[in-house]
């Protein structure tokens, strides 16, 4: 193929209408992924109580999905650089549907956790691929504006999820199982919309999947995350189980690095970390995951147990944080698209997120809703300024052929940070609750709030006991935010050292075509991009 032919086959820039049409399926898919987590948030205390689960099981229902998503994001990202992105998106949605149906029909904690793993694998594909496709069709300079639309979808899903979940739990003829069933029609709609609206060129070439590297990465990460989930609950932090899981996980990851450095098609290209922007945004994403997911995942439990609210009211109480995130991400996206300046929003986001977490570290069971709303709004603004713009900075600074790898690396480390944060902070919460209960009631306190015993059902407790439990969970939740605050401060430090570069004005597809032209001009002859519907 000549350079002229390569030019002739290069994709042209898409107009706003075409981009919005292509994004409709992506937005439906992302809504499904967001709904999966948020609709369950306010239902979890009731689900765990109905199924006879423990505080450890509560943490596992959350972390099992995060673990599966974290471990599989790099695989989805690599596959997106090799195969048709639309088909991969539809496959991930299909896996999500299967997981949702299994979760809805679960009769025990074990099956529920397995189903959450299935949902996590599907969510991993949606998390990685949606951002890869956006970068493929939208130039970085225009990405901020459309990222604001995704921010709106994120906000709607995050706001609607807890509300819908709370109403379902409080409605006797529905129940918590519908929290899982409700996402199925949206997933099927997303599959249909993607088939109709998303058309991307696929470069057909001979590829070799690094199965050994994939296995070593998944096994190593899983060992570390299982350790953070179980340590402090099922066994002591200093124990032989800790030595086996951490030592084995470390050895598996060292072996993975060795394999990734030698194979022609690595799952995570190690060369990508020679890029300073990618390295720093990856570090920041990991720390943001610890601070954000770890600090906020237990808020619903705080609302219901420490403040004594119903699942529906608990859903409403999360609105200030979501509105702060929505407003900040939308306005910042518009300004970035107009000016091309982005670093100031990363730095501001890091400062505000750290301040929000520090303020939330002062709450207890008697904190007024007005003050609590202010603190949550501040945290939401910080997260809104920081999270999506880290992806924008990395995508802007890598070759088009590495967009999938770079995006999935950031998603991978953010999810891993969230999983580690949720697991470790969940253990801290359980231990602090047990300690506070023991102070008030002696050995009876451990039975009511210990990490190895059931999460208390507040509706069945007498008033004096309820007050003690509320106080214990209030103090324990504040401690979680206190522990999360230094991680946000470290994320801010990483962001400060990112070098601001002008945003590119061509999309990933256009850049890929230009790189193909250059390859042809240099004497190599890759296969021509072939449109795949």
Coordinates of C-alpha atoms in Angstrom, one line a residue:
X1 CA 0.0 0.0 0.0
X2 CA 1.3 3.4 -0.9
X3 CA 1.3 6.5 1.3
X4 CA -1.4 8.0 -0.9
X5 CA -3.6 4.9 -0.4
X6 CA -3.1 5.1 3.3
X7 CA -4.1 8.7 3.2
X8 CA -7.2 7.9 1.2
X9 CA -8.3 5.4 3.8
X10 CA -7.7 7.6 6.7
X11 CA -10.8 8.4 8.7
X12 CA -12.1 11.9 8.6
X13 CA -12.9 14.0 11.6
X14 CA -16.4 13.3 13.0
X15 CA -18.8 16.2 13.5
X16 CA -20.7 16.7 16.8
X17 CA -23.8 14.8 15.6
X18 CA -21.9 11.8 14.5
X19 CA -19.9 11.8 17.8
X20 CA -23.1 12.0 19.9
X21 CA -24.7 9.2 18.0
X22 CA -21.6 7.0 18.4
X23 CA -21.5 7.9 22.1
X24 CA -25.1 6.9 22.8
X25 CA -24.3 3.2 23.2
X26 CA -21.2 4.1 25.2
X27 CA -23.2 6.2 27.6
X28 CA -25.8 3.5 28.0
X29 CA -23.1 1.0 28.7
X30 CA -21.4 3.3 31.2
X31 CA -24.8 3.9 32.9
X32 CA -25.1 0.2 33.3
X33 CA -21.7 -0.2 34.9
X34 CA -22.3 2.8 37.3
X35 CA -25.8 1.5 38.2
X36 CA -24.4 -1.9 39.1
X37 CA -22.4 -0.4 41.9
X38 CA -24.6 2.4 43.1
X39 CA -28.0 0.6 43.0
X40 CA -26.6 -2.0 45.5
X41 CA -24.9 0.5 47.8
X42 CA -28.0 1.3 50.0
X43 CA -29.3 -2.2 49.7
X44 CA -26.2 -3.9 51.0
X45 CA -26.9 -3.6 54.7
X46 CA -30.3 -5.3 54.1
X47 CA -28.9 -7.9 51.7
X48 CA -26.1 -8.9 54.1
X49 CA -28.6 -9.0 57.0
X50 CA -31.1 -11.2 55.0
X51 CA -28.4 -13.6 53.8
X52 CA -26.8 -13.8 57.3
X53 CA -23.6 -12.3 56.2
X54 CA -20.8 -10.6 58.2
X55 CA -18.9 -7.3 58.0
X56 CA -16.3 -9.3 56.1
X57 CA -19.0 -10.5 53.7
X58 CA -20.1 -6.9 53.3
X59 CA -16.6 -5.9 52.3
X60 CA -16.3 -8.9 50.0
X61 CA -19.5 -8.2 48.0
X62 CA -17.9 -4.8 47.2
X63 CA -14.3 -5.9 46.7
X64 CA -15.1 -9.0 44.6
X65 CA -16.5 -6.9 41.8
X66 CA -13.6 -4.4 42.1
X67 CA -11.1 -7.2 42.2
X68 CA -12.4 -8.8 39.0
X69 CA -12.7 -5.4 37.3
X70 CA -9.1 -4.5 38.4
X71 CA -7.5 -7.8 37.3
X72 CA -9.2 -7.8 33.8
X73 CA -8.9 -4.1 32.8
X74 CA -5.4 -4.5 31.3
X75 CA -6.6 -7.5 29.3
X76 CA -9.6 -5.6 27.9
X77 CA -7.3 -2.6 27.1
X78 CA -4.8 -4.8 25.3
X79 CA -7.5 -6.6 23.3
X80 CA -8.8 -3.2 22.2
X81 CA -5.5 -2.4 20.5
X82 CA -5.7 -5.7 18.6
X83 CA -9.4 -6.5 17.9
X84 CA -12.7 -4.7 17.1
X85 CA -13.6 -2.4 20.0
X86 CA -17.4 -2.6 19.4
X87 CA -17.5 -6.4 19.6
X88 CA -15.4 -6.3 22.8
X89 CA -17.8 -3.8 24.4
X90 CA -20.8 -6.0 23.5
X91 CA -19.1 -9.0 25.0
X92 CA -18.4 -7.2 28.2
X93 CA -22.1 -6.1 28.4
X94 CA -23.1 -9.7 27.8
X95 CA -21.0 -10.9 30.7
X96 CA -22.5 -8.2 32.8
X97 CA -26.0 -9.4 32.0
X98 CA -25.1 -13.0 33.1
X99 CA -23.6 -11.7 36.3
X100 CA -26.6 -9.6 37.1
X101 CA -29.1 -12.5 36.6
X102 CA -27.0 -14.7 38.9
X103 CA -26.8 -12.0 41.5
X104 CA -30.6 -11.5 41.4
X105 CA -31.3 -15.2 42.0
X106 CA -28.6 -15.7 44.7
X107 CA -29.7 -17.6 47.8
X108 CA -26.5 -17.3 49.7
X109 CA -23.5 -15.0 50.1
X110 CA -21.2 -17.4 48.1
X111 CA -23.2 -17.2 44.9
X112 CA -23.7 -13.5 45.3
X113 CA -19.9 -13.0 45.5
X114 CA -19.4 -15.2 42.4
X115 CA -22.0 -13.2 40.5
X116 CA -20.3 -10.0 41.5
X117 CA -17.1 -11.4 40.0
X118 CA -18.9 -11.9 36.7
X119 CA -20.3 -8.3 36.9
X120 CA -16.8 -7.1 37.6
X121 CA -15.3 -8.7 34.5
X122 CA -18.0 -7.1 32.4
X123 CA -17.5 -3.7 34.2
X124 CA -13.8 -4.0 33.5
X125 CA -14.4 -4.1 29.8
X126 CA -16.8 -1.1 30.0
X127 CA -14.4 0.9 32.1
X128 CA -11.4 0.4 29.8
X129 CA -13.1 0.3 26.4
X130 CA -15.5 3.3 26.8
X131 CA -12.6 5.7 27.4
X132 CA -10.5 4.0 24.6
X133 CA -13.3 4.5 22.1
X134 CA -13.8 8.1 23.2
X135 CA -10.1 8.8 22.6
X136 CA -10.4 7.1 19.2
X137 CA -13.1 9.3 17.9
X138 CA -12.6 12.6 19.7
X139 CA -9.5 14.8 19.7
X140 CA -8.0 15.5 23.1
X141 CA -8.7 19.3 22.6
X142 CA -12.5 18.5 22.2
X143 CA -12.6 15.7 24.7
X144 CA -13.3 17.8 27.7
X145 CA -16.7 18.9 26.4
X146 CA -17.8 15.3 25.7
X147 CA -16.2 14.1 29.0
X148 CA -18.7 16.5 30.6
X149 CA -21.5 14.5 29.0
X150 CA -20.1 11.4 30.5
X151 CA -19.9 13.2 33.8
X152 CA -23.6 13.9 33.5
X153 CA -24.3 10.2 32.8
X154 CA -22.0 9.3 35.8
X155 CA -23.9 11.7 38.0
X156 CA -27.4 10.5 36.9
X157 CA -26.4 6.8 37.4
X158 CA -24.8 7.6 40.8
X159 CA -27.7 9.6 42.0
X160 CA -30.5 7.4 40.5
X161 CA -28.8 4.1 41.7
X162 CA -29.0 4.6 45.4
X163 CA -32.4 6.2 45.2
X164 CA -33.8 3.3 43.1
X165 CA -32.0 0.7 45.3
X166 CA -33.4 2.3 48.4
X167 CA -36.9 2.4 47.1
X168 CA -36.7 -1.3 46.0
X169 CA -35.4 -2.4 49.4
X170 CA -38.2 -0.4 51.1
X171 CA -40.9 -1.8 48.8
X172 CA -42.1 -5.1 50.0
X173 CA -43.3 -6.4 46.6
X174 CA -40.0 -5.7 44.9
X175 CA -37.1 -6.3 47.3
X176 CA -33.3 -6.1 46.9
X177 CA -33.1 -8.7 44.1
X178 CA -34.5 -6.2 41.7
X179 CA -31.4 -4.0 42.4
X180 CA -29.6 -6.6 40.2
X181 CA -32.4 -7.2 37.6
X182 CA -32.9 -3.5 36.8
X183 CA -29.6 -3.2 35.0
X184 CA -30.4 -6.0 32.5
X185 CA -32.6 -4.1 30.1
X186 CA -30.2 -1.1 30.1
X187 CA -27.4 -3.5 29.1
X188 CA -29.4 -5.1 26.3
X189 CA -30.3 -1.5 25.1
X190 CA -26.6 -0.6 25.1
X191 CA -25.7 -3.7 23.0
X192 CA -28.3 -2.7 20.4
X193 CA -27.3 1.0 20.3
X194 CA -23.6 0.0 19.9
X195 CA -24.5 -2.2 17.0
X196 CA -26.4 0.6 15.3
X197 CA -24.3 3.7 16.0
X198 CA -20.7 2.8 16.6
X199 CA -18.5 2.2 13.5
X200 CA -14.8 2.0 14.0
X201 CA -12.0 0.9 11.6
X202 CA -10.2 -2.2 12.7
X203 CA -6.6 -2.9 11.7
X204 CA -6.4 -6.6 10.8
X205 CA -3.0 -8.0 11.6
X206 CA -1.4 -11.2 12.9
X207 CA -1.3 -11.0 16.7
X208 CA -0.1 -13.1 19.6
X209 CA -1.9 -12.9 22.9
X210 CA 0.4 -13.1 25.9
X211 CA -1.6 -15.7 27.8
X212 CA 1.3 -16.4 30.3
X213 CA 1.7 -12.7 31.1
X214 CA -2.1 -12.3 31.5
X215 CA -2.3 -15.3 33.9
X216 CA 0.7 -14.0 35.9
X217 CA -0.8 -10.5 36.2
X218 CA -4.2 -11.7 37.2
X219 CA -2.9 -14.2 39.7
X220 CA -0.4 -11.8 41.2
X221 CA -2.9 -9.0 41.6
X222 CA -5.6 -11.3 42.9
X223 CA -3.2 -12.7 45.6
X224 CA -2.4 -9.2 46.8
X225 CA -6.0 -8.1 46.8
X226 CA -7.2 -11.3 48.5
X227 CA -4.7 -10.6 51.2
X228 CA -5.9 -7.0 51.8
X229 CA -9.4 -8.3 51.9
X230 CA -8.9 -11.1 54.4
X231 CA -6.1 -9.8 56.6
X232 CA -7.4 -8.4 59.9
X233 CA -10.7 -10.4 59.4
X234 CA -10.0 -14.1 58.7
X235 CA -6.3 -14.0 59.9
X236 CA -3.9 -11.6 61.5
X237 CA -1.9 -9.1 59.5
X238 CA 1.3 -10.8 60.8
X239 CA 0.6 -14.5 60.0
X240 CA 1.7 -17.3 57.7
X241 CA -1.3 -16.6 55.5
X242 CA 0.0 -13.1 55.0
X243 CA 3.5 -14.4 54.1
X244 CA 2.1 -16.8 51.6
X245 CA -0.3 -14.4 49.9
X246 CA 2.1 -11.4 49.8
X247 CA 5.2 -13.4 49.0
X248 CA 3.4 -15.5 46.3
X249 CA 1.8 -12.4 44.8
X250 CA 5.1 -10.5 44.7
X251 CA 6.8 -13.5 43.0
X252 CA 4.0 -13.8 40.4
X253 CA 4.2 -10.1 39.6
X254 CA 8.0 -10.2 39.3
X255 CA 7.6 -13.1 36.9
X256 CA 4.9 -11.1 35.0
X257 CA 7.3 -8.2 34.6
X258 CA 10.0 -10.6 33.2
X259 CA 7.5 -12.0 30.7
X260 CA 6.1 -8.7 29.7
X261 CA 9.6 -7.4 29.0
X262 CA 10.3 -10.2 26.4
X263 CA 7.1 -10.9 24.5
X264 CA 6.3 -9.0 21.3
X265 CA 2.6 -8.3 22.3
X266 CA 2.7 -7.6 26.1
X267 CA -0.5 -7.1 28.0
X268 CA 1.0 -4.0 29.7
X269 CA 3.8 -2.6 27.6
X270 CA 6.5 -1.7 30.0
X271 CA 7.9 0.9 27.6
X272 CA 4.8 3.0 28.3
X273 CA 6.2 3.9 31.7
X274 CA 9.1 5.6 30.2
X275 CA 6.6 8.4 29.5
X276 CA 6.7 10.7 32.5
X277 CA 3.1 11.8 32.1
X278 CA 1.8 8.2 32.0
X279 CA 3.9 7.2 35.1
X280 CA 2.8 10.2 37.2
X281 CA -0.9 9.9 36.1
X282 CA -0.8 6.2 36.9
X283 CA 0.6 6.9 40.4
X284 CA -2.0 9.6 41.0
X285 CA -4.8 7.3 39.7
X286 CA -3.7 4.6 42.2
X287 CA -3.8 7.0 45.1
X288 CA -7.1 8.6 44.0
X289 CA -8.6 5.1 43.9
X290 CA -7.5 4.4 47.5
X291 CA -8.8 7.7 48.7
X292 CA -12.0 7.9 46.8
X293 CA -13.3 4.4 46.7
X294 CA -11.9 3.4 50.1
X295 CA -13.2 6.6 51.7
X296 CA -16.7 6.7 50.2
X297 CA -17.8 3.1 49.8
X298 CA -18.9 2.9 53.4
X299 CA -20.8 6.2 53.5
X300 CA -24.1 4.4 52.8
X301 CA -23.5 2.2 55.8
X302 CA -22.7 5.3 57.9
X303 CA -26.0 6.9 56.8
X304 CA -28.1 3.9 57.7
X305 CA -26.3 2.6 60.8
X306 CA -24.7 5.6 62.4
X307 CA -27.4 8.1 61.4
X308 CA -30.3 5.6 61.5
X309 CA -31.7 6.5 58.0
X310 CA -33.7 4.3 55.7
X311 CA -32.1 3.1 52.4
X312 CA -34.2 5.6 50.4
X313 CA -33.1 8.6 52.6
X314 CA -29.5 7.3 52.5
X315 CA -29.7 7.6 48.7
X316 CA -30.8 11.2 48.9
X317 CA -28.1 12.0 51.4
X318 CA -25.4 11.2 48.8
X319 CA -26.6 13.9 46.4
X320 CA -24.3 16.7 47.5
X321 CA -21.2 14.8 46.6
X322 CA -22.6 13.7 43.2
X323 CA -23.7 17.2 42.4
X324 CA -20.3 18.6 43.3
X325 CA -18.7 16.0 41.0
X326 CA -21.1 16.8 38.1
X327 CA -20.7 20.5 38.3
X328 CA -17.0 20.4 38.6
X329 CA -16.3 17.9 35.8
X330 CA -18.8 19.6 33.4
X331 CA -17.5 23.1 33.9
X332 CA -13.9 22.1 33.9
X333 CA -14.4 20.1 30.7
X334 CA -15.9 23.0 28.9
X335 CA -13.1 25.4 29.9
X336 CA -10.4 22.9 29.0
X337 CA -11.9 22.5 25.5
X338 CA -12.1 26.3 25.1
X339 CA -8.6 27.1 26.4
X340 CA -6.5 23.9 26.1
X341 CA -5.2 24.4 29.6
X342 CA -5.7 21.4 31.9
X343 CA -3.0 21.1 34.6
X344 CA -4.5 23.8 36.9
X345 CA -7.6 21.7 37.3
X346 CA -5.6 18.6 38.3
X347 CA -3.8 20.6 41.0
X348 CA -7.0 22.2 42.2
X349 CA -8.7 18.8 42.2
X350 CA -5.9 17.3 44.3
X351 CA -6.1 20.2 46.9
X352 CA -9.9 20.2 47.1
X353 CA -10.1 16.3 47.4
X354 CA -7.6 16.3 50.2
X355 CA -9.5 19.0 52.0
X356 CA -12.8 17.2 51.6
X357 CA -11.5 14.0 53.0
X358 CA -9.9 15.8 56.0
X359 CA -13.2 17.5 56.8
X360 CA -15.1 14.2 56.6
X361 CA -12.6 12.8 59.1
X362 CA -14.3 15.0 61.7
X363 CA -17.8 13.5 61.4
X364 CA -19.6 11.4 64.0
X365 CA -23.1 10.0 64.7
X366 CA -24.2 13.6 65.7
X367 CA -23.0 15.5 62.7
X368 CA -25.7 17.7 61.1
X369 CA -26.8 17.0 57.5
X370 CA -25.9 20.6 56.5
X371 CA -22.3 20.3 57.5
X372 CA -22.1 16.8 56.2
X373 CA -23.5 18.0 52.8
X374 CA -20.8 20.7 52.6
X375 CA -18.0 18.3 53.3
X376 CA -19.3 15.8 50.7
X377 CA -19.8 18.5 48.1
X378 CA -16.2 19.6 48.6
X379 CA -15.0 16.0 48.1
X380 CA -17.1 15.7 45.0
X381 CA -15.7 18.8 43.4
X382 CA -12.2 17.6 44.0
X383 CA -12.9 14.2 42.5
X384 CA -14.7 15.8 39.5
X385 CA -11.7 18.0 38.7
X386 CA -9.1 15.2 39.1
X387 CA -10.3 11.8 37.9
X388 CA -11.3 12.2 34.3
X389 CA -8.6 14.8 33.6
X390 CA -5.8 12.3 34.6
X391 CA -7.0 10.1 31.7
X392 CA -7.1 13.1 29.4
X393 CA -3.5 14.0 30.2
X394 CA -2.2 10.5 29.6
X395 CA -4.2 10.0 26.4
X396 CA -2.8 13.2 25.0
X397 CA 0.8 12.2 25.5
X398 CA 0.9 8.7 23.9
X399 CA 0.9 7.4 20.3
X400 CA -2.5 6.4 19.0
X401 CA -1.5 2.7 18.8
X402 CA -1.0 2.8 22.6
X403 CA -4.2 4.5 23.6
X404 CA -5.8 1.3 24.7
X405 CA -2.8 0.3 26.8
X406 CA -2.4 3.7 28.4
X407 CA -6.1 4.1 29.2
X408 CA -6.4 0.6 30.7
X409 CA -3.2 1.1 32.8
X410 CA -4.8 4.1 34.4
X411 CA -8.1 2.3 34.9
X412 CA -6.3 -0.7 36.2
X413 CA -4.3 1.1 38.9
X414 CA -7.3 3.3 39.9
X415 CA -9.4 0.2 40.4
X416 CA -6.6 -1.6 42.2
X417 CA -6.3 1.4 44.5
X418 CA -10.0 1.3 45.1
X419 CA -10.0 -2.4 45.8
X420 CA -7.0 -2.2 48.2
X421 CA -8.6 0.9 49.9
X422 CA -11.9 -0.8 50.3
X423 CA -10.4 -4.0 51.7
X424 CA -8.0 -2.3 54.1
X425 CA -10.4 0.3 55.3
X426 CA -13.1 -2.3 55.6
X427 CA -10.9 -4.2 58.0
X428 CA -10.1 -1.0 59.9
X429 CA -13.8 -0.2 60.2
X430 CA -14.6 -3.7 61.5
X431 CA -11.8 -3.6 64.1
X432 CA -12.7 0.0 65.2
X433 CA -16.4 -0.9 65.6
X434 CA -15.5 -4.0 67.6
X435 CA -13.2 -1.9 69.8
X436 CA -15.8 0.7 70.4
X437 CA -18.5 -1.9 71.1
X438 CA -16.2 -3.7 73.5
X439 CA -15.6 -0.4 75.4
X440 CA -19.3 0.0 75.9
X441 CA -20.6 -3.5 76.4
X442 CA -17.6 -5.7 77.0
X443 CA -17.7 -9.1 75.2
X444 CA -21.3 -8.4 74.1
X445 CA -20.0 -5.5 72.0
X446 CA -17.8 -7.8 70.0
X447 CA -20.8 -10.0 69.3
X448 CA -22.8 -7.1 68.0
X449 CA -20.2 -5.3 66.0
X450 CA -17.2 -7.5 65.6
X451 CA -15.5 -8.1 62.3
X452 CA -16.4 -11.8 62.3
X453 CA -20.0 -11.4 63.3
X454 CA -23.1 -10.1 61.5
X455 CA -23.7 -6.5 60.6
X456 CA -26.3 -5.3 63.0
X457 CA -29.9 -5.0 61.9
X458 CA -30.8 -1.6 63.3
X459 CA -34.6 -2.2 63.2
X460 CA -34.3 -5.0 65.7
X461 CA -32.1 -3.3 68.3
X462 CA -33.5 -1.7 71.5
X463 CA -32.9 2.1 71.8
X464 CA -29.9 1.9 74.3
X465 CA -28.1 -0.6 72.1
X466 CA -28.9 1.3 68.9
X467 CA -27.3 4.4 70.3
X468 CA -24.1 2.5 71.1
X469 CA -23.9 1.0 67.7
X470 CA -24.6 4.3 66.0
X471 CA -21.7 5.9 68.0
X472 CA -19.3 3.1 67.1
X473 CA -20.0 3.3 63.4
X474 CA -19.8 7.1 63.4
X475 CA -16.4 7.1 65.0
X476 CA -15.2 4.2 62.8
X477 CA -16.3 5.9 59.5
X478 CA -14.5 9.1 60.5
X479 CA -11.3 7.1 61.0
X480 CA -11.6 5.8 57.4
X481 CA -11.6 9.3 56.0
X482 CA -8.6 10.2 58.3
X483 CA -6.7 7.2 56.9
X484 CA -7.6 8.1 53.3
X485 CA -6.5 11.8 53.5
X486 CA -2.7 11.2 53.2
X487 CA -3.3 9.2 50.0
X488 CA -5.1 12.2 48.5
X489 CA -2.2 14.4 49.5
X490 CA 0.3 12.1 47.8
X491 CA -1.9 12.1 44.7
X492 CA -1.7 15.9 44.7
X493 CA 2.1 15.7 45.0
X494 CA 2.2 13.4 41.9
X495 CA 0.0 15.8 39.9
X496 CA 2.2 18.8 40.6
X497 CA 5.1 17.1 38.8
X498 CA 3.1 16.4 35.6
X499 CA 4.3 18.6 32.7
X500 CA 1.5 20.4 30.9
X501 CA 1.5 19.8 27.1
X502 CA -0.7 21.3 24.4
X503 CA -3.8 19.2 23.7
X504 CA -3.8 17.5 20.3
X505 CA -6.4 18.5 17.8
X506 CA -6.7 15.1 16.0
X507 CA -8.6 12.0 17.1
X508 CA -7.1 8.7 17.8
X509 CA -8.3 7.3 14.5
X510 CA -6.7 10.2 12.6
X511 CA -3.5 9.9 14.5
X512 CA -3.4 6.1 13.9
X513 CA -3.8 6.8 10.2
X514 CA -1.0 9.3 10.2
X515 CA 1.2 6.9 12.0
X516 CA 0.3 4.2 9.5
X517 CA 1.3 6.6 6.6
X518 CA 4.6 7.2 8.3
X519 CA 5.2 3.5 8.7
X520 CA 4.5 3.0 5.0
X521 CA 6.8 5.8 4.1
X522 CA 9.5 4.2 6.1
X523 CA 9.1 1.0 4.1
X524 CA 6.9 -1.2 6.3
X525 CA 3.5 -2.3 4.8
X526 CA 0.8 -3.0 7.4
X527 CA -2.6 -4.1 6.4
X528 CA -5.1 -1.4 5.6
X529 CA -7.8 -0.5 8.2
X530 CA -11.0 -2.3 7.4
X531 CA -14.3 -0.8 8.6
X532 CA -16.2 -3.3 10.8
X533 CA -19.8 -2.5 11.6

